[in-house]
């Protein structure tokens, strides 16, 4: 069963061939905690370059370190997905495209084993906006 | 970086004999390509090292990297910006200027105009800043400060960045947005025009270093105003926070922050939460504490 899921997943995502850095940017939609990969978070962003990109402890962060906001997270596994879908801050950076899901830098625990989360790639550097607008996370 | 971005980058590098991508053939002046290869990378490294003081030194580097990052982009924009004409006008006058330069609608590619964030959030009039975003047009972007002031005819060499000087407008908190023939951007970003005299808030410490729901976080520093401090944190936005002594602020981590479900592979999850303070005198530096979920 585990093998089958891996195979199905492998053919259901886009395969990229480039190894060059690619720019990405958009509003953070939600964040997935990679429960089998220490320190990794999968950040799903919207337009203008929608996708899911993996933050790791090696990601170079620039001001304003603001991507991890309440209202923009959290999913921690297939069995407990929580996505409030309140857009968070803007992020802008570069990533190295992932060629196969098996090479994913984000693995999550689901039931009895760890599975690779299909993502677009690994973030090398990233900056964020400062948010002063999200009423969902405002405390007066 | 792909396609036209690379071609534009090569064109800029080829304007300086010291940073030519190639002397002849692909990549040379007039033969710029959309391929970011070794020649482009070498030329970009030369550019970064030529302007080492502004691109590399601020981030602790000595040798060029060949990576087209924020500092490189800012410098390139500054060099290639047509002399900024920060015309500050009332919106009605701006409309008049726009109509003079009007592009026939059929020739305008419609698309989302987005303002992601400025390179800095506060400064005096005359400060040069860069706005990162998408959907900017080459020559006719109008940058609004609230609905009361605007910089017209701002240029973007790549559709993603606009570099301009903060105009001479009164001190205050302004929402910034961009309007051009493609449309009008979001208005969720801001800029604080300061007087350059009153010190901006500074955070010296945030304690405890590790906290969870319901805990009080105390921030020590300077430049906090008696009222109207805004605390931007990874656990929420706290508005109009008071500081009786100008050196202390505090907030309570809300109880309603969602819990992270752990797994056998991850028994505990924690993450740094960053804090910034915004008030009428500017935006502070950042400090963090570890949030235990």
Short mmCIF file of C-alpha atoms in Angstrom, two decimals:
data_model
loop_
_atom_site.label_atom_id
_atom_site.label_comp_id
_atom_site.label_asym_id
_atom_site.label_seq_id
_atom_site.Cartn_x
_atom_site.Cartn_y
_atom_site.Cartn_z
CA UNK A 1 0.00 0.00 0.00
CA UNK A 2 2.79 2.36 0.96
CA UNK A 3 4.62 1.57 -2.27
CA UNK A 4 1.45 2.12 -4.28
CA UNK A 5 0.89 5.55 -2.77
CA UNK A 6 4.47 6.54 -3.57
CA UNK A 7 4.09 5.40 -7.17
CA UNK A 8 0.76 7.17 -7.66
CA UNK A 9 2.13 10.33 -6.12
CA UNK A 10 5.22 10.18 -8.28
CA UNK A 11 3.18 10.31 -11.45
CA UNK A 12 0.67 12.88 -10.27
CA UNK A 13 3.02 15.84 -9.93
CA UNK A 14 4.88 17.81 -12.47
CA UNK A 15 8.46 16.78 -13.10
CA UNK A 16 10.96 19.54 -13.66
CA UNK A 17 14.35 19.18 -15.25
CA UNK A 18 15.98 22.48 -14.34
CA UNK A 19 18.36 22.74 -11.40
CA UNK A 20 18.73 26.52 -11.61
CA UNK A 21 17.30 28.84 -9.03
CA UNK A 22 13.78 29.96 -9.80
CA UNK A 23 12.00 32.94 -8.31
CA UNK A 24 8.70 32.62 -6.51
CA UNK A 25 6.39 34.93 -4.63
CA UNK A 26 2.85 35.41 -3.43
CA UNK A 27 0.60 35.49 -0.39
CA UNK A 28 1.04 32.66 2.08
CA UNK A 29 -2.13 30.57 2.01
CA UNK A 30 -1.17 27.94 4.53
CA UNK A 31 1.79 26.14 6.02
CA UNK A 32 2.31 22.43 6.47
CA UNK A 33 4.53 21.25 9.28
CA UNK A 34 6.72 18.47 7.89
CA UNK A 35 6.31 16.07 10.79
CA UNK A 36 8.93 13.63 9.55
CA UNK A 37 11.52 16.22 8.49
CA UNK A 38 12.98 18.19 11.37
CA UNK A 39 12.70 21.93 10.95
CA UNK A 40 11.02 21.83 7.53
CA UNK A 41 7.80 23.65 6.67
CA UNK A 42 5.96 23.51 3.36
CA UNK A 43 4.69 26.98 2.47
CA UNK A 44 1.82 27.16 0.01
CA UNK A 45 1.51 30.52 -1.70
CA UNK A 46 -0.95 32.09 -4.13
CA UNK A 47 -0.45 34.38 -7.16
CA UNK A 48 1.66 35.49 -8.89
CA UNK A 49 3.66 32.21 -8.69
CA UNK A 50 1.38 29.78 -6.88
CA UNK A 51 2.89 26.60 -5.52
CA UNK A 52 4.21 24.80 -2.46
CA UNK A 53 7.80 25.48 -1.48
CA UNK A 54 9.79 23.98 1.37
CA UNK A 55 11.46 26.10 4.02
CA UNK A 56 14.36 24.33 5.75
CA UNK A 57 16.78 25.39 8.48
CA UNK A 58 19.23 26.15 5.66
CA UNK A 59 16.92 28.68 4.01
CA UNK A 60 18.45 32.15 4.14
CA UNK A 61 15.82 34.45 5.59
CA UNK A 62 15.62 38.19 5.10
CA UNK A 63 13.43 40.73 6.79
CA UNK A 64 10.78 40.51 8.02
CA UNK A 65 10.77 36.83 9.04
CA UNK A 66 7.02 37.02 9.06
CA UNK A 67 5.76 34.01 7.15
CA UNK A 68 4.72 32.03 10.20
CA UNK A 69 1.55 33.82 11.13
CA UNK A 70 -1.57 32.44 12.74
CA UNK A 71 -4.36 32.24 10.27
CA UNK A 72 -1.99 30.96 7.64
CA UNK A 73 -1.35 27.49 9.02
CA UNK A 74 -1.34 24.60 10.19
CA UNK A 75 -1.56 21.17 8.65
CA UNK A 76 0.39 18.36 10.20
CA UNK A 77 -0.63 15.25 8.40
CA UNK A 78 -3.20 13.76 6.06
CA UNK A 79 -5.31 12.75 9.02
CA UNK A 80 -5.59 16.17 10.57
CA UNK A 81 -5.70 18.89 7.97
CA UNK A 82 -6.54 22.28 9.29
CA UNK A 83 -6.59 25.02 6.72
CA UNK A 84 -8.34 28.22 7.75
CA UNK A 85 -7.40 29.70 4.38
CA UNK A 86 -6.85 33.23 5.57
CA UNK A 87 -4.14 34.74 3.39
CA UNK A 88 -1.05 35.66 5.36
CA UNK A 89 1.95 37.82 4.53
CA UNK A 90 3.65 38.14 1.17
CA UNK A 91 6.78 36.11 0.57
CA UNK A 92 9.34 36.52 -2.19
CA UNK A 93 12.41 34.43 -2.82
CA UNK A 94 14.14 31.72 -4.82
CA UNK A 95 13.92 27.96 -4.82
CA UNK A 96 15.56 24.93 -6.37
CA UNK A 97 12.91 22.92 -8.22
CA UNK A 98 12.24 19.41 -6.97
CA UNK A 99 12.47 16.81 -9.68
CA UNK A 100 10.64 13.93 -8.02
CA UNK A 101 8.39 13.72 -4.97
CA UNK A 102 10.61 11.01 -3.51
CA UNK A 103 13.26 13.76 -3.29
CA UNK A 104 10.85 16.00 -1.42
CA UNK A 105 12.36 17.93 1.49
CA UNK A 106 9.04 17.63 3.31
CA UNK A 107 7.82 14.27 4.61
CA UNK A 108 4.75 14.01 6.75
CA UNK A 109 3.45 11.33 9.03
CA UNK A 110 0.17 9.74 8.03
CA UNK A 111 -1.22 6.91 10.06
CA UNK A 112 1.58 4.42 10.09
CA UNK A 113 4.40 5.81 8.04
CA UNK A 114 6.03 8.91 6.58
CA UNK A 115 5.12 10.04 3.09
CA UNK A 116 6.73 12.65 0.82
CA UNK A 117 4.62 15.75 0.33
CA UNK A 118 4.69 16.76 -3.35
CA UNK A 119 6.18 20.23 -3.55
CA UNK A 120 7.64 22.53 -6.16
CA UNK A 121 11.07 22.73 -4.57
CA UNK A 122 13.33 23.84 -1.74
CA UNK A 123 13.56 27.50 -0.81
CA UNK A 124 17.10 28.88 -0.83
CA UNK A 125 16.30 32.42 0.26
CA UNK A 126 13.16 34.28 1.19
CA UNK A 127 11.99 37.66 2.41
CA UNK A 128 8.56 38.58 3.73
CA UNK A 129 6.27 41.53 4.23
CA UNK A 130 5.15 43.06 7.50
CA UNK A 131 1.41 42.69 7.93
CA UNK A 132 -0.79 45.22 9.66
CA UNK A 133 -4.11 44.23 8.15
CA UNK A 134 -5.24 40.71 8.96
CA UNK A 135 -8.25 41.15 11.21
CA UNK A 136 -8.31 37.41 11.89
CA UNK A 137 -5.12 37.76 13.88
CA UNK A 138 -5.64 41.21 15.35
CA UNK A 139 -5.90 41.75 19.07
CA UNK A 140 -6.78 45.23 20.26
CA UNK B 1 14.99 33.94 -13.14
CA UNK B 2 13.84 33.07 -16.62
CA UNK B 3 13.08 34.44 -20.08
CA UNK B 4 12.75 38.16 -20.40
CA UNK B 5 14.13 38.70 -16.92
CA UNK B 6 17.46 37.21 -17.98
CA UNK B 7 17.46 39.14 -21.22
CA UNK B 8 16.83 42.40 -19.38
CA UNK B 9 19.55 41.54 -16.90
CA UNK B 10 22.04 40.93 -19.71
CA UNK B 11 21.09 44.22 -21.36
CA UNK B 12 21.84 46.08 -18.15
CA UNK B 13 25.11 44.25 -17.60
CA UNK B 14 26.11 45.04 -21.18
CA UNK B 15 25.70 48.78 -20.63
CA UNK B 16 28.93 48.77 -18.61
CA UNK B 17 32.15 47.67 -20.37
CA UNK B 18 33.33 46.22 -17.05
CA UNK B 19 30.39 43.85 -16.76
CA UNK B 20 29.89 42.64 -20.32
CA UNK B 21 28.23 39.23 -20.57
CA UNK B 22 30.15 38.52 -23.77
CA UNK B 23 32.11 40.59 -26.25
CA UNK B 24 30.74 38.76 -29.28
CA UNK B 25 28.11 36.16 -30.01
CA UNK B 26 25.19 35.14 -27.77
CA UNK B 27 24.91 37.37 -24.74
CA UNK B 28 26.87 40.24 -26.27
CA UNK B 29 25.43 43.69 -26.70
CA UNK B 30 22.47 43.47 -29.09
CA UNK B 31 22.50 39.66 -28.86
CA UNK B 32 21.14 39.24 -25.34
CA UNK B 33 19.45 35.91 -24.69
CA UNK B 34 17.01 34.46 -22.19
CA UNK B 35 19.55 31.91 -20.94
CA UNK B 36 21.21 32.39 -17.55
CA UNK B 37 24.47 30.53 -18.04
CA UNK B 38 28.03 30.80 -16.83
CA UNK B 39 28.75 33.97 -18.83
CA UNK B 40 25.80 35.79 -17.30
CA UNK B 41 26.76 34.56 -13.86
CA UNK B 42 30.36 35.76 -14.32
CA UNK B 43 29.18 39.18 -15.46
CA UNK B 44 26.77 39.37 -12.53
CA UNK B 45 29.61 38.54 -10.12
CA UNK B 46 31.67 41.36 -11.66
CA UNK B 47 28.72 43.71 -11.15
CA UNK B 48 28.30 42.65 -7.52
CA UNK B 49 32.00 43.09 -6.83
CA UNK B 50 32.10 46.46 -8.58
CA UNK B 51 29.41 47.68 -6.18
CA UNK B 52 30.65 45.56 -3.28
CA UNK B 53 29.99 48.27 -0.70
CA UNK B 54 26.29 48.41 -1.50
CA UNK B 55 25.55 44.81 -2.50
CA UNK B 56 27.91 42.44 -0.69
CA UNK B 57 29.22 44.20 2.41
CA UNK B 58 25.78 44.87 3.95
CA UNK B 59 25.09 41.13 4.02
CA UNK B 60 28.57 40.17 5.18
CA UNK B 61 29.95 38.96 1.84
CA UNK B 62 33.15 39.91 0.08
CA UNK B 63 33.06 37.91 -3.15
CA UNK B 64 30.21 38.05 -5.65
CA UNK B 65 27.79 35.12 -5.67
CA UNK B 66 26.18 35.32 -9.07
CA UNK B 67 22.80 35.06 -7.39
CA UNK B 68 20.42 37.84 -8.35
CA UNK B 69 19.27 38.82 -4.87
CA UNK B 70 17.61 41.75 -3.25
CA UNK B 71 20.69 43.98 -2.89
CA UNK B 72 21.76 43.38 -6.47
CA UNK B 73 18.28 44.20 -7.70
CA UNK B 74 18.14 47.38 -5.68
CA UNK B 75 21.47 48.58 -7.01
CA UNK B 76 20.55 47.70 -10.58
CA UNK B 77 17.25 49.51 -10.27
CA UNK B 78 18.94 52.55 -8.80
CA UNK B 79 21.45 52.67 -11.67
CA UNK B 80 18.89 52.16 -14.35
CA UNK B 81 16.05 54.22 -12.98
CA UNK B 82 15.34 57.15 -15.18
CA UNK B 83 15.85 60.15 -12.93
CA UNK B 84 12.97 59.95 -10.55
CA UNK B 85 10.41 62.65 -10.95
CA UNK B 86 8.54 62.29 -7.70
CA UNK B 87 5.70 64.53 -8.61
CA UNK B 88 3.44 64.85 -5.63
CA UNK B 89 -0.01 65.80 -6.60
CA UNK B 90 -3.56 65.48 -5.50
CA UNK B 91 -5.28 62.49 -7.11
CA UNK B 92 -7.24 64.65 -9.55
CA UNK B 93 -4.04 66.07 -10.96
CA UNK B 94 -2.58 62.60 -11.18
CA UNK B 95 -5.48 61.50 -13.32
CA UNK B 96 -4.75 64.39 -15.65
CA UNK B 97 -1.13 63.29 -16.01
CA UNK B 98 -2.19 59.72 -16.63
CA UNK B 99 -4.60 60.66 -19.35
CA UNK B 100 -1.86 62.58 -21.12
CA UNK B 101 0.23 59.41 -21.32
CA UNK B 102 -2.70 57.16 -21.96
CA UNK B 103 -1.98 53.92 -23.76
CA UNK B 104 -4.71 52.62 -26.06
CA UNK B 105 -6.56 49.99 -24.06
CA UNK B 106 -6.22 47.37 -26.78
CA UNK B 107 -2.44 47.49 -26.43
CA UNK B 108 -2.43 47.04 -22.69
CA UNK B 109 -2.08 43.53 -21.37
CA UNK B 110 -4.43 43.33 -18.42
CA UNK B 111 -3.28 41.50 -15.37
CA UNK B 112 -3.09 41.62 -11.63
CA UNK B 113 -1.06 44.42 -10.22
CA UNK B 114 0.40 43.36 -6.89
CA UNK B 115 2.41 45.17 -4.28
CA UNK B 116 4.21 42.58 -2.17
CA UNK B 117 6.39 44.73 0.04
CA UNK B 118 8.71 47.73 0.09
CA UNK B 119 12.43 47.32 0.75
CA UNK B 120 11.90 49.30 3.95
CA UNK B 121 8.82 50.45 5.81
CA UNK B 122 9.90 53.83 7.12
CA UNK B 123 12.12 56.75 6.19
CA UNK B 124 12.33 60.44 5.57
CA UNK B 125 11.31 62.17 2.34
CA UNK B 126 14.06 61.57 -0.20
CA UNK B 127 14.72 58.01 0.96
CA UNK B 128 15.18 55.68 -2.01
CA UNK B 129 13.05 52.55 -1.73
CA UNK B 130 12.14 49.60 -3.91
CA UNK B 131 8.69 48.09 -4.15
CA UNK B 132 8.60 44.39 -5.06
CA UNK B 133 5.49 43.09 -6.72
CA UNK B 134 4.05 42.06 -10.05
CA UNK B 135 2.21 43.53 -13.00
CA UNK B 136 4.08 46.82 -13.08
CA UNK B 137 4.32 48.55 -16.45
CA UNK B 138 7.47 49.99 -17.96
CA UNK B 139 6.77 53.67 -17.56
CA UNK B 140 3.41 54.67 -16.23
CA UNK B 141 2.99 53.40 -12.70
CA UNK B 142 1.45 55.75 -10.16
CA UNK B 143 2.41 55.03 -6.56
CA UNK B 144 -0.22 56.19 -4.13
CA UNK B 145 0.34 57.18 -0.51
CA UNK B 146 -3.18 56.83 0.88
CA UNK B 147 -5.48 58.66 -1.51
CA UNK B 148 -3.87 62.00 -0.86
CA UNK B 149 -0.42 61.86 -2.44
CA UNK B 150 1.12 60.11 -5.40
CA UNK B 151 4.30 59.64 -7.37
CA UNK B 152 3.50 59.52 -11.07
CA UNK B 153 5.25 57.98 -14.08
CA UNK B 154 7.33 55.61 -11.99
CA UNK B 155 9.30 53.15 -14.09
CA UNK B 156 9.86 49.41 -13.77
CA UNK B 157 12.56 47.69 -15.82
CA UNK B 158 11.29 44.18 -15.18
CA UNK B 159 7.62 44.48 -14.24
CA UNK B 160 8.41 43.35 -10.70
CA UNK B 161 10.30 46.23 -9.12
CA UNK B 162 9.88 49.95 -8.89
CA UNK B 163 12.59 52.07 -7.32
CA UNK B 164 11.76 55.63 -6.40
CA UNK B 165 12.34 58.36 -3.83
CA UNK B 166 9.89 59.01 -1.05
CA UNK B 167 8.31 62.34 -1.96
CA UNK B 168 8.14 65.37 0.32
CA UNK B 169 4.93 64.57 2.12
CA UNK B 170 3.96 65.08 5.76
CA UNK B 171 5.10 62.70 8.48
CA UNK B 172 2.63 59.88 8.99
CA UNK B 173 1.41 56.35 8.26
CA UNK B 174 0.49 55.78 4.61
CA UNK B 175 -1.01 52.83 2.78
CA UNK B 176 0.93 52.35 -0.45
CA UNK B 177 -0.51 51.01 -3.67
CA UNK B 178 0.27 51.08 -7.37
CA UNK B 179 -2.06 51.88 -10.23
CA UNK B 180 -1.26 51.54 -13.92
CA UNK B 181 -3.10 50.70 -17.15
CA UNK B 182 -3.25 47.04 -16.06
CA UNK B 183 -5.20 47.86 -12.94
CA UNK B 184 -4.87 48.76 -9.30
CA UNK B 185 -2.95 46.86 -6.68
CA UNK B 186 -3.79 45.64 -3.20
CA UNK B 187 -3.48 48.21 -0.43
CA UNK B 188 -2.23 46.07 2.45
CA UNK B 189 1.30 47.43 2.54
CA UNK B 190 2.37 50.64 4.24
CA UNK B 191 5.12 53.19 4.65
CA UNK B 192 5.78 55.53 7.56
CA UNK B 193 7.20 58.90 6.63
CA UNK B 194 9.36 60.07 9.52
CA UNK B 195 10.94 63.40 10.40
CA UNK B 196 14.42 61.94 10.77
CA UNK B 197 14.70 63.55 14.19
CA UNK B 198 12.56 61.48 16.55
CA UNK B 199 14.23 58.09 17.04
CA UNK B 200 12.47 55.01 15.70
CA UNK B 201 11.51 52.30 18.20
CA UNK B 202 14.26 49.86 19.08
CA UNK B 203 13.84 46.44 20.70
CA UNK B 204 16.62 45.41 23.07
CA UNK B 205 15.11 42.23 24.42
CA UNK B 206 12.01 40.05 24.48
CA UNK B 207 11.41 37.70 27.38
CA UNK B 208 10.88 34.91 28.11
CA UNK B 209 12.99 33.33 25.40
CA UNK B 210 10.57 30.42 25.22
CA UNK B 211 6.80 30.75 25.68
CA UNK B 212 3.42 29.21 24.96
CA UNK B 213 -0.30 30.13 24.96
CA UNK B 214 -1.34 32.47 27.75
CA UNK B 215 2.19 33.61 28.55
CA UNK B 216 3.03 37.30 28.77
CA UNK B 217 5.90 38.45 26.59
CA UNK B 218 7.70 41.57 27.81
CA UNK B 219 9.62 43.74 25.35
CA UNK B 220 12.30 46.12 26.56
CA UNK B 221 13.72 48.87 24.40
CA UNK B 222 13.43 52.53 23.55
CA UNK B 223 11.43 54.89 21.39
CA UNK B 224 8.06 53.40 22.33
CA UNK B 225 5.25 55.96 22.30
CA UNK B 226 2.84 56.31 25.21
CA UNK B 227 -0.02 55.10 23.04
CA UNK B 228 -0.41 53.84 19.51
CA UNK B 229 2.33 51.22 19.39
CA UNK B 230 1.50 48.38 17.05
CA UNK B 231 3.09 45.00 17.79
CA UNK B 232 3.53 42.82 14.71
CA UNK B 233 4.24 39.28 15.82
CA UNK B 234 3.98 35.76 14.50
CA UNK B 235 1.24 35.07 17.04
CA UNK B 236 -0.90 38.05 16.13
CA UNK B 237 -1.17 41.75 15.56
CA UNK B 238 -1.63 43.88 18.67
CA UNK B 239 -2.87 47.40 18.02
CA UNK B 240 -2.67 50.55 20.09
CA UNK B 241 -0.49 49.11 22.84
CA UNK B 242 0.56 51.57 25.56
CA UNK B 243 3.96 52.10 27.12
CA UNK B 244 3.88 54.25 30.24
CA UNK B 245 7.65 54.60 30.46
CA UNK B 246 8.58 54.50 26.77
CA UNK B 247 10.84 51.50 27.35
CA UNK B 248 8.48 48.57 28.08
CA UNK B 249 5.70 46.91 26.13
CA UNK B 250 3.97 43.59 26.67
CA UNK B 251 1.40 41.27 25.15
CA UNK B 252 -0.24 37.98 26.02
CA UNK B 253 0.05 35.06 23.61
CA UNK B 254 -3.57 34.30 22.63
CA UNK B 255 -5.09 31.04 23.80
CA UNK B 256 -6.88 30.48 20.50
CA UNK B 257 -3.77 29.73 18.45
CA UNK B 258 -4.32 26.37 16.74
CA UNK B 259 -2.46 23.42 18.18
CA UNK B 260 -0.02 21.41 16.14
CA UNK B 261 -0.86 17.74 16.15
CA UNK B 262 2.31 15.85 16.81
CA UNK B 263 3.23 12.43 15.50
CA UNK B 264 5.43 9.57 16.68
CA UNK B 265 8.14 11.15 14.58
CA UNK B 266 7.71 14.59 16.08
CA UNK B 267 6.70 14.72 19.72
CA UNK B 268 7.15 18.44 20.08
CA UNK B 269 6.97 21.36 17.69
CA UNK B 270 8.45 24.79 18.27
CA UNK B 271 9.29 27.70 16.04
CA UNK B 272 10.79 31.19 16.38
CA UNK B 273 8.25 34.00 16.52
CA UNK B 274 9.51 37.40 15.41
CA UNK B 275 8.40 40.71 16.87
CA UNK B 276 8.46 44.17 15.27
CA UNK B 277 7.09 47.39 16.71
CA UNK B 278 5.54 50.06 14.54
CA UNK B 279 4.64 53.54 15.75
CA UNK B 280 4.54 57.09 14.42
CA UNK B 281 8.33 57.27 14.52
CA UNK B 282 9.04 54.25 12.38
CA UNK B 283 9.58 50.51 12.44
CA UNK B 284 11.84 48.76 14.94
CA UNK B 285 14.46 46.10 14.53
CA UNK B 286 13.32 42.53 15.20
CA UNK B 287 13.66 40.15 18.12
CA UNK B 288 12.34 36.64 18.49
CA UNK B 289 11.26 34.12 21.08
CA UNK B 290 10.59 30.41 20.71
CA UNK B 291 6.94 29.44 20.63
CA UNK B 292 6.26 26.00 22.05
CA UNK B 293 3.16 24.48 20.51
#
